[in-house]
Amino acid sequence: MERIVTGMSITEVLETMRGNEGYYVTNTARDLSQSDFKNRILLHTELLAAPAREKANYFSLEITGGASVHVDILRKQVDPFLKLELLRDKMPNTMFQTLCRGVNLFGYRPYPQNVIRLTVREFAKYVDVWRVFDFMNHIPNMLAVFEEVQKAGKILEPCICFSTGPEHTDDFYVNKVGEILDVTGDEILLCIKNHGGLGTPKRIGQLVAAIKDRYPDIVIHYHGHNTDGNDVGRISAAVRNGAKVIDAADHSFTGYYGPPPILSVIHDLREEGFEPVGLDDSAIIETSEILRNEREHYEYFESQFKGFSPTVQIHKLPGGAMGSSFEQAVKGDFLDKMPEILHDELPKVQKELGNYWSVTPGSQILWTTAVNNVLGGDRYGNPTGDLKNLLLGKYGPFPFYQPPDWIYEKVFGPDWKKILEEEGGLDDIEDIDIEKERAGLAKRLGYEPTEQQLVTYLQHPNDAVEFFKFEEKFGKVYVLPPSIFLRRGGFKLGETLQFKDHNGKEHVIEIGPKQKSEDGEWKVYLNVDHHEREYSFKEVVQGSVAQEAQLSKEEVEDLARVGDVRAPFKANVCEISVEAGQEVRIGDRLAMVEAMKMQTPVDSVVNGKIEKIFAELGQALKVGDKMIKIKVDEG
């Protein structure tokens, strides 16, 4: 019985699969982390589990991609490439898998072709299986990734994103498979991506059977979520009807919104006469026993809403967005509005916007629109830049039907038809000057960046720079276990922390005193493995300044008309598009802000000259914070 290992070609993989009875399993550790722990599972924990996972003989381990690349640098302070290097050292045979958003890569917006190709080439040095999807199921949006994956000799796994409703027929999906095969050829794996855990087992079985009936030799990989508690049934139906690979996760870490437990799937299918090819049950159990002791440290990141959610069949929010949506609701103080958002407004928005597939970045557009509609009380009255781009067709054509005219008028105003005619359709995003970007990054860092640093920067510029500077100052922190890295409540003077790193080496940290210097910086002293270390921090003053009254939406708009540009809502600055002294006209972009992963342009509503720029890249803005001052042209 030949094991599928890293380095095998797609031809070898397909021949091996077709030559074996039974089915294969992908351990979707990345998806589990995103769906049930807000992507916070640390590299330290993954390294502890790596030897046991290696023995399990999985088809693949999904360990990178999706939002994890961003969260690695933003919340976990770990280089996404270093993560893959360290895991490969402990897992020499297991194929690594990623989830790639096509033209959106591992981000939330369309990228230039040369950025896409450079990113895929660099990650392909570590990643074997490339699951590629587009939330509009628009094949041209995935072509660049398809081509680069195949050039690199890796396993290409294009997706058809699945949803429910009268438009989502077997014929539609079977024809979509045909569109994929027309551009990729036959040597692919095909993923049915049921990111929301939608439909019944019967419905999934019918879809697999319909695809196999038209394309009998195709190898199907079923991916689903267990949000409603019913994905084991859907997996069983998929395998009974010809699916060859399925997704599941380590049982001691499974929750409500991610994949179901691997052992539960195995036991269910074993009763029906289906065996997992080469899988080692004892190694699966060993992995969960290792992880079980880690789970308590991640409790803070589990969803505030416990229990399965069968109402996902109504709101269709994907598993990867469930945890983060509740987190945003807690931080935004609208947790009490969640039932209304999920069960009333979100289904309305889903249908009004064409009943496309609620997965990144489309799911964020639906979610943000529903939240704005409920909290603002004015449906579609506070559109994000991404909603505008969706309506303009910048993400691709609507697959079934256009949103109603009244939404276009509400979002764009009375001239919406003219705007749609002049600005509608996919943009031909020009290649950027990568060497210029490299030079810009070098200037911000003070040294020449590596190719991997450049790739990370091109997708998440501000967060990447902050991470690189953090790592330069504090070193690589992945050796810290979650009990220390995620500890809440601070540390006491004289406290001694003892822990083992992922290699079993013991470490000791002694908490020393702290002193405040004349310039207001705090110096903190630590003994790390009996070596004294000193760290400096700027003091963060909280509560000493009276909070300014929050401006209303109307007040922000009135100030913009006299050249005083303020933050329209709570957001982070992700782009400053102008310079002091620059002439601007009505409609010119001044800046770009980001909230809930959605980017919104801040455009000039006056003609004039940029007098002063208050906002800074990466700055967290409150509603009404000063951004830009424009000297308005007279007359």
Short mmCIF file of C-alpha atoms in Angstrom, two decimals, residues 54-474:
data_model
loop_
_atom_site.label_atom_id
_atom_site.label_comp_id
_atom_site.label_asym_id
_atom_site.label_seq_id
_atom_site.Cartn_x
_atom_site.Cartn_y
_atom_site.Cartn_z
CA GLU A 54 3.40 12.55 10.62
CA LYS A 55 2.78 8.94 11.75
CA ALA A 56 -0.94 9.18 10.95
CA ASN A 57 -0.34 8.94 7.16
CA TYR A 58 -2.75 11.67 6.14
CA PHE A 59 -3.20 12.54 2.49
CA SER A 60 -2.30 16.11 3.51
CA LEU A 61 -2.15 18.55 6.39
CA GLU A 62 -3.80 21.91 5.71
CA ILE A 63 -1.53 24.15 7.73
CA THR A 64 -1.33 27.50 5.94
CA GLY A 65 -3.36 29.81 3.74
CA GLY A 66 -6.69 31.51 4.15
CA ALA A 67 -6.49 34.16 6.86
CA SER A 68 -3.71 32.33 8.72
CA VAL A 69 -0.89 34.04 6.79
CA HIS A 70 -2.17 37.42 7.94
CA VAL A 71 -2.91 36.33 11.52
CA ASP A 72 0.52 34.69 11.80
CA ILE A 73 2.20 38.10 11.56
CA LEU A 74 -0.61 40.15 13.11
CA ARG A 75 -1.48 38.17 16.25
CA LYS A 76 1.01 35.33 16.67
CA GLN A 77 4.27 37.09 15.73
CA VAL A 78 5.53 34.21 13.63
CA ASP A 79 6.84 34.22 10.08
CA PRO A 80 4.48 32.13 7.89
CA PHE A 81 7.47 30.79 5.93
CA LEU A 82 9.44 29.89 9.05
CA LYS A 83 6.39 28.00 10.27
CA LEU A 84 6.45 25.82 7.18
CA GLU A 85 10.22 25.25 7.45
CA LEU A 86 10.02 24.10 11.06
CA LEU A 87 7.02 21.86 10.47
CA ARG A 88 8.64 20.30 7.40
CA ASP A 89 11.62 19.34 9.55
CA LYS A 90 9.30 17.34 11.82
CA MET A 91 7.02 16.09 9.03
CA PRO A 92 9.29 15.07 6.13
CA ASN A 93 6.71 12.94 4.30
CA THR A 94 3.30 14.56 4.84
CA MET A 95 2.05 16.82 2.06
CA PHE A 96 1.32 20.36 3.21
CA GLN A 97 -1.84 22.00 1.92
CA THR A 98 -2.93 25.61 1.59
CA LEU A 99 -6.16 27.46 0.92
CA CYS A 100 -5.71 30.20 -1.68
CA ARG A 101 -8.35 32.79 -2.62
CA GLY A 102 -7.33 33.02 -6.27
CA VAL A 103 -6.82 36.63 -7.31
CA ASN A 104 -7.17 37.61 -3.62
CA LEU A 105 -4.32 35.24 -2.60
CA PHE A 106 -4.14 35.20 1.23
CA GLY A 107 -5.66 38.69 1.54
CA TYR A 108 -8.99 40.40 0.98
CA ARG A 109 -8.58 42.29 -2.29
CA PRO A 110 -7.52 41.52 -5.87
CA TYR A 111 -3.75 41.67 -6.41
CA PRO A 112 -1.72 42.42 -9.56
CA GLN A 113 -0.74 39.42 -11.65
CA ASN A 114 2.97 39.70 -10.92
CA VAL A 115 2.28 39.77 -7.16
CA ILE A 116 0.09 36.67 -7.48
CA ARG A 117 2.71 34.76 -9.45
CA LEU A 118 5.60 35.75 -7.17
CA THR A 119 3.61 34.76 -4.07
CA VAL A 120 2.62 31.35 -5.45
CA ARG A 121 6.18 30.60 -6.59
CA GLU A 122 7.58 31.38 -3.13
CA PHE A 123 4.97 29.42 -1.16
CA ALA A 124 5.16 26.51 -3.63
CA LYS A 125 8.65 25.79 -2.27
CA TYR A 126 6.89 24.51 0.87
CA VAL A 127 3.28 23.75 -0.10
CA ASP A 128 2.30 20.60 -2.02
CA VAL A 129 -1.50 20.85 -2.40
CA TRP A 130 -3.12 24.08 -3.55
CA ARG A 131 -6.83 24.39 -2.87
CA VAL A 132 -7.89 27.39 -4.93
CA PHE A 133 -11.30 29.05 -4.89
CA ASP A 134 -13.11 32.21 -5.93
CA PHE A 135 -16.16 33.42 -4.02
CA MET A 136 -17.94 34.22 -7.29
CA ASN A 137 -16.92 30.86 -8.81
CA HIS A 138 -15.43 33.01 -11.59
CA ILE A 139 -12.76 30.85 -13.24
CA PRO A 140 -10.68 33.74 -14.74
CA ASN A 141 -10.04 34.99 -11.18
CA MET A 142 -8.11 31.78 -10.45
CA LEU A 143 -6.13 31.36 -13.68
CA ALA A 144 -2.83 32.91 -12.56
CA VAL A 145 -2.70 30.68 -9.47
CA PHE A 146 -3.66 27.62 -11.55
CA GLU A 147 -0.83 28.29 -13.98
CA GLU A 148 1.85 28.90 -11.37
CA VAL A 149 0.90 25.84 -9.31
CA GLN A 150 1.09 23.60 -12.35
CA LYS A 151 4.39 25.18 -13.45
CA ALA A 152 5.80 24.40 -10.01
CA GLY A 153 4.75 20.75 -10.36
CA LYS A 154 2.46 20.90 -7.34
CA ILE A 155 -0.99 19.38 -6.78
CA LEU A 156 -3.70 21.70 -8.11
CA GLU A 157 -7.09 21.44 -6.41
CA PRO A 158 -9.57 23.91 -7.91
CA CYS A 159 -12.84 24.41 -6.03
CA ILE A 160 -16.46 24.74 -6.82
CA CYS A 161 -17.92 26.71 -3.92
CA PHE A 162 -21.22 25.21 -2.79
CA SER A 163 -24.37 26.89 -1.53
CA THR A 164 -28.10 26.31 -1.49
CA GLY A 165 -31.12 27.90 -3.14
CA PRO A 166 -33.08 27.41 -6.33
CA GLU A 167 -30.19 28.64 -8.50
CA HIS A 168 -27.67 26.16 -7.08
CA THR A 169 -28.49 23.13 -9.20
CA ASP A 170 -26.45 20.08 -10.12
CA ASP A 171 -26.39 21.31 -13.73
CA PHE A 172 -24.87 24.62 -12.68
CA TYR A 173 -22.08 22.96 -10.71
CA VAL A 174 -21.39 20.25 -13.27
CA ASN A 175 -21.04 22.91 -15.97
CA LYS A 176 -18.71 24.86 -13.68
CA VAL A 177 -16.52 21.75 -13.36
CA GLY A 178 -16.38 21.66 -17.15
CA GLU A 179 -15.20 25.28 -17.21
CA ILE A 180 -12.41 24.38 -14.80
CA LEU A 181 -11.27 21.34 -16.78
CA ASP A 182 -11.21 23.40 -19.97
CA VAL A 183 -8.39 25.53 -18.54
CA THR A 184 -6.58 23.07 -16.23
CA GLY A 185 -6.75 19.76 -18.08
CA ASP A 186 -7.70 16.47 -16.44
CA GLU A 187 -4.81 16.14 -13.98
CA ILE A 188 -6.32 17.88 -10.98
CA LEU A 189 -8.13 17.12 -7.79
CA LEU A 190 -11.56 18.74 -7.63
CA CYS A 191 -12.76 20.21 -4.34
CA ILE A 192 -16.40 20.65 -3.42
CA LYS A 193 -15.98 23.49 -0.94
CA ASN A 194 -18.92 23.50 1.45
CA HIS A 195 -17.45 26.23 3.65
CA GLY A 196 -20.69 26.92 5.51
CA GLY A 197 -21.71 23.32 6.15
CA LEU A 198 -24.81 23.81 4.01
CA GLY A 199 -27.31 21.34 2.62
CA THR A 200 -28.21 17.83 3.74
CA PRO A 201 -26.27 14.59 3.30
CA LYS A 202 -28.68 13.67 0.51
CA ARG A 203 -27.98 16.95 -1.32
CA ILE A 204 -24.19 16.52 -1.12
CA GLY A 205 -24.45 12.90 -2.24
CA GLN A 206 -26.52 13.97 -5.25
CA LEU A 207 -23.96 16.59 -6.25
CA VAL A 208 -21.01 14.18 -6.02
CA ALA A 209 -22.95 11.59 -8.03
CA ALA A 210 -23.86 14.16 -10.70
CA ILE A 211 -20.22 15.22 -11.15
CA LYS A 212 -18.99 11.60 -11.23
CA ASP A 213 -21.67 10.73 -13.74
CA ARG A 214 -20.42 13.42 -16.16
CA TYR A 215 -16.71 12.96 -15.31
CA PRO A 216 -16.25 9.40 -14.00
CA ASP A 217 -12.45 9.60 -13.68
CA ILE A 218 -12.35 12.82 -11.70
CA VAL A 219 -11.00 12.60 -8.14
CA ILE A 220 -13.23 14.58 -5.76
CA HIS A 221 -12.14 16.05 -2.42
CA TYR A 222 -15.07 17.02 -0.19
CA HIS A 223 -14.58 19.87 2.28
CA GLY A 224 -17.27 20.82 4.77
CA HIS A 225 -17.92 22.37 8.16
CA ASN A 226 -19.75 20.95 11.13
CA THR A 227 -21.59 24.14 12.11
CA ASP A 228 -24.97 22.39 12.22
CA GLY A 229 -23.53 19.15 13.67
CA ASN A 230 -24.36 17.23 10.48
CA ASP A 231 -21.15 17.13 8.47
CA VAL A 232 -20.28 13.54 9.31
CA GLY A 233 -23.47 12.63 7.46
CA ARG A 234 -22.52 14.80 4.50
CA ILE A 235 -19.03 13.28 4.41
CA SER A 236 -20.47 9.75 4.43
CA ALA A 237 -22.84 10.62 1.59
CA ALA A 238 -19.95 12.12 -0.39
CA VAL A 239 -17.79 9.00 0.01
CA ARG A 240 -20.68 6.63 -0.76
CA ASN A 241 -21.20 8.48 -4.03
CA GLY A 242 -17.56 8.49 -5.10
CA ALA A 243 -15.60 11.22 -3.26
CA LYS A 244 -12.03 10.05 -2.71
CA VAL A 245 -10.70 12.55 -0.14
CA ILE A 246 -12.45 14.17 2.83
CA ASP A 247 -11.58 16.78 5.46
CA ALA A 248 -11.73 16.37 9.24
CA ALA A 249 -9.75 17.44 12.32
CA ASP A 250 -8.20 16.24 15.59
CA HIS A 251 -11.05 15.40 17.96
CA SER A 252 -9.65 17.02 21.13
CA PHE A 253 -9.64 20.43 19.41
CA THR A 254 -12.88 20.24 17.42
CA GLY A 255 -15.59 22.72 18.34
CA TYR A 256 -18.75 23.92 16.65
CA TYR A 257 -17.84 25.74 13.44
CA GLY A 258 -14.88 23.86 11.97
CA PRO A 259 -14.49 20.36 10.50
CA PRO A 260 -15.82 17.30 12.35
CA PRO A 261 -13.62 14.81 14.27
CA ILE A 262 -11.51 12.44 12.16
CA LEU A 263 -12.25 9.39 14.30
CA SER A 264 -16.00 9.98 14.16
CA VAL A 265 -15.82 10.04 10.37
CA ILE A 266 -13.71 6.87 10.28
CA HIS A 267 -16.06 4.97 12.60
CA ASP A 268 -19.13 6.02 10.65
CA LEU A 269 -17.71 5.04 7.26
CA ARG A 270 -16.19 1.81 8.61
CA GLU A 271 -19.69 0.61 9.47
CA GLU A 272 -20.63 1.21 5.85
CA GLY A 273 -17.65 -0.76 4.52
CA PHE A 274 -15.30 2.10 3.66
CA GLU A 275 -11.74 2.12 5.03
CA PRO A 276 -9.35 5.09 5.12
CA VAL A 277 -6.30 4.26 3.02
CA GLY A 278 -3.19 3.78 5.18
CA LEU A 279 -4.48 5.79 8.12
CA ASP A 280 -3.06 4.96 11.58
CA ASP A 281 -5.84 5.18 14.18
CA SER A 282 -3.39 5.05 17.08
CA ALA A 283 -1.46 8.07 15.76
CA ILE A 284 -4.73 9.99 15.42
CA ILE A 285 -5.51 9.24 19.06
CA GLU A 286 -1.97 10.14 20.11
CA THR A 287 -2.25 13.53 18.41
CA SER A 288 -5.44 14.38 20.26
CA GLU A 289 -3.95 13.30 23.58
CA ILE A 290 -1.07 15.72 22.99
CA LEU A 291 -3.41 18.53 21.98
CA ARG A 292 -5.88 17.94 24.81
CA ASN A 293 -3.48 19.46 27.35
CA GLU A 294 -3.06 22.54 25.17
CA ARG A 295 -6.72 23.42 24.71
CA GLU A 296 -7.26 25.16 28.04
CA HIS A 297 -4.84 27.92 27.01
CA TYR A 298 -6.97 28.79 23.97
CA GLU A 299 -10.29 28.99 25.81
CA TYR A 300 -10.39 32.79 25.54
CA PHE A 301 -10.52 32.55 21.75
CA GLU A 302 -13.39 30.10 21.50
CA SER A 303 -16.72 31.50 20.39
CA GLN A 304 -18.88 33.32 22.92
CA PHE A 305 -21.82 31.35 21.50
CA LYS A 306 -21.63 27.67 22.45
CA GLY A 307 -23.40 24.78 20.78
CA PHE A 308 -24.05 23.83 17.17
CA SER A 309 -25.87 26.28 14.91
CA PRO A 310 -28.39 24.62 12.57
CA THR A 311 -29.53 28.13 11.60
CA VAL A 312 -26.41 28.32 9.41
CA GLN A 313 -28.77 26.94 6.77
CA ILE A 314 -30.53 30.33 7.01
CA HIS A 315 -27.69 32.86 7.31
CA LYS A 316 -24.98 30.81 5.48
CA LEU A 317 -22.07 32.40 7.34
CA PRO A 318 -19.01 30.17 6.80
CA GLY A 319 -17.30 28.41 9.68
CA GLY A 320 -14.19 30.55 9.29
CA ALA A 321 -16.23 33.70 9.86
CA MET A 322 -18.42 32.52 12.73
CA GLY A 323 -15.87 32.99 15.50
CA SER A 324 -14.54 36.29 14.16
CA SER A 325 -18.06 37.69 13.74
CA PHE A 326 -18.85 37.07 17.40
CA GLU A 327 -15.48 38.57 18.34
CA GLN A 328 -16.33 41.72 16.38
CA ALA A 329 -19.75 41.82 18.02
CA VAL A 330 -18.17 41.71 21.48
CA LYS A 331 -15.59 44.40 20.66
CA GLY A 332 -18.21 46.55 18.92
CA ASP A 333 -20.71 46.08 21.77
CA PHE A 334 -23.48 44.70 19.55
CA LEU A 335 -23.60 41.09 20.73
CA ASP A 336 -27.28 41.55 21.58
CA LYS A 337 -27.94 42.35 17.91
CA MET A 338 -26.47 39.08 16.63
CA PRO A 339 -29.78 37.16 16.39
CA GLU A 340 -31.27 39.96 14.29
CA ILE A 341 -28.15 40.20 12.11
CA LEU A 342 -27.80 36.45 11.57
CA HIS A 343 -31.40 35.36 11.23
CA ASP A 344 -33.10 38.38 9.70
CA GLU A 345 -30.79 40.86 7.99
CA LEU A 346 -28.03 38.57 6.69
CA PRO A 347 -30.44 36.27 4.78
CA LYS A 348 -32.08 39.35 3.22
CA VAL A 349 -28.72 40.79 2.16
CA GLN A 350 -27.65 37.40 0.79
CA LYS A 351 -30.67 37.24 -1.54
CA GLU A 352 -30.60 40.93 -2.45
CA LEU A 353 -26.97 40.70 -3.50
CA GLY A 354 -27.44 37.75 -5.83
CA ASN A 355 -27.23 34.66 -3.60
CA TYR A 356 -23.55 34.19 -4.42
CA TRP A 357 -21.19 32.18 -2.19
CA SER A 358 -20.65 33.42 1.35
CA VAL A 359 -16.91 32.86 1.62
CA THR A 360 -13.95 35.27 1.86
CA PRO A 361 -13.96 38.03 0.79
CA GLY A 362 -17.62 37.80 -0.25
CA SER A 363 -18.69 36.69 3.22
CA GLN A 364 -17.08 39.80 4.74
CA ILE A 365 -19.00 42.00 2.29
CA LEU A 366 -22.29 40.33 3.23
CA TRP A 367 -21.50 40.40 6.94
CA THR A 368 -20.31 44.02 7.03
CA THR A 369 -23.30 45.17 4.98
CA ALA A 370 -25.74 43.38 7.30
CA VAL A 371 -24.03 44.82 10.40
CA ASN A 372 -24.05 48.36 8.96
CA ASN A 373 -27.70 47.98 7.97
CA VAL A 374 -28.73 46.94 11.48
CA LEU A 375 -26.51 49.23 13.53
CA GLY A 376 -26.93 52.24 11.26
CA GLY A 377 -30.65 51.83 10.76
CA ASP A 378 -30.33 52.88 7.11
CA ARG A 379 -30.16 49.86 4.83
CA TYR A 380 -27.28 50.20 2.34
CA GLY A 381 -26.84 53.80 3.49
CA ASN A 382 -23.25 53.27 4.69
CA PRO A 383 -21.66 51.18 1.92
CA THR A 384 -18.05 50.03 2.16
CA GLY A 385 -15.70 50.37 -0.77
CA ASP A 386 -15.82 46.59 -1.18
CA LEU A 387 -19.62 46.60 -1.48
CA LYS A 388 -19.32 49.27 -4.16
CA ASN A 389 -16.73 47.16 -5.98
CA LEU A 390 -18.99 44.11 -5.76
CA LEU A 391 -21.88 46.03 -7.32
CA LEU A 392 -19.57 47.40 -10.01
CA GLY A 393 -18.50 43.87 -10.94
CA LYS A 394 -14.89 44.32 -9.81
CA TYR A 395 -14.86 40.83 -8.32
CA GLY A 396 -16.47 39.25 -11.37
CA PRO A 397 -19.98 39.00 -12.80
CA PHE A 398 -22.93 38.03 -10.61
CA PRO A 399 -23.54 34.35 -11.41
CA PHE A 400 -27.33 34.27 -11.25
CA TYR A 401 -28.95 37.72 -11.13
CA GLN A 402 -28.13 41.38 -10.50
CA PRO A 403 -29.16 43.11 -7.27
CA PRO A 404 -32.28 45.29 -7.64
CA ASP A 405 -31.97 48.84 -8.97
CA TRP A 406 -32.90 50.46 -5.65
CA ILE A 407 -29.72 49.11 -4.05
CA TYR A 408 -27.56 50.60 -6.81
CA GLU A 409 -29.35 53.94 -6.38
CA LYS A 410 -28.94 53.84 -2.61
CA VAL A 411 -25.23 53.06 -2.86
CA PHE A 412 -24.23 55.27 -5.82
CA GLY A 413 -26.94 57.92 -5.91
CA PRO A 414 -29.26 59.03 -8.74
CA ASP A 415 -26.47 58.78 -11.36
CA TRP A 416 -25.90 55.09 -10.62
CA LYS A 417 -26.60 53.95 -14.19
CA LYS A 418 -23.96 56.29 -15.56
CA ILE A 419 -21.48 55.19 -12.87
CA LEU A 420 -22.17 51.54 -13.63
CA GLU A 421 -21.70 52.11 -17.35
CA GLU A 422 -18.47 54.08 -16.94
CA GLU A 423 -16.84 52.18 -14.07
CA GLY A 424 -18.45 48.73 -14.16
CA GLY A 425 -16.69 45.47 -14.95
CA LEU A 426 -13.49 43.77 -13.90
CA ASP A 427 -10.47 46.05 -13.68
CA ASP A 428 -7.34 45.14 -15.56
CA ILE A 429 -5.05 45.48 -12.54
CA GLU A 430 -1.67 46.62 -13.78
CA ASP A 431 1.49 44.91 -12.59
CA ILE A 432 3.28 46.89 -9.92
CA ASP A 433 6.99 47.73 -9.90
CA ILE A 434 8.16 45.00 -7.55
CA GLU A 435 11.71 46.39 -7.37
CA LYS A 436 10.28 49.75 -6.33
CA GLU A 437 8.25 47.99 -3.62
CA ARG A 438 11.39 46.12 -2.51
CA ALA A 439 13.26 49.42 -2.21
CA GLY A 440 10.35 50.93 -0.28
CA LEU A 441 10.34 48.02 2.15
CA ALA A 442 14.13 48.27 2.57
CA LYS A 443 13.76 51.96 3.42
CA ARG A 444 11.10 51.24 6.05
CA LEU A 445 13.12 48.41 7.60
CA GLY A 446 16.61 49.84 7.29
CA TYR A 447 17.98 46.71 5.67
CA GLU A 448 17.56 44.66 2.49
CA PRO A 449 14.50 42.37 2.83
CA THR A 450 14.46 38.70 1.89
CA GLU A 451 12.25 37.45 -0.92
CA GLN A 452 9.92 35.92 1.67
CA GLN A 453 9.64 39.21 3.55
CA LEU A 454 8.82 40.96 0.28
CA VAL A 455 6.05 38.46 -0.51
CA THR A 456 4.51 38.93 2.94
CA TYR A 457 4.78 42.72 2.62
CA LEU A 458 3.13 42.82 -0.82
CA GLN A 459 -0.05 41.29 0.67
CA HIS A 460 -0.22 43.00 4.07
CA PRO A 461 2.15 46.00 3.90
CA ASN A 462 1.64 47.77 7.23
CA ASP A 463 1.16 44.66 9.36
CA ALA A 464 4.20 43.03 7.74
CA VAL A 465 6.46 45.97 8.57
CA GLU A 466 5.21 46.03 12.16
CA PHE A 467 5.92 42.30 12.45
CA PHE A 468 9.43 42.53 10.98
CA LYS A 469 10.29 45.34 13.39
CA PHE A 470 8.82 43.40 16.31
CA GLU A 471 10.88 40.32 15.44
CA GLU A 472 14.03 42.41 15.03
CA LYS A 473 13.55 43.89 18.51
CA PHE A 474 12.31 40.87 20.46
#
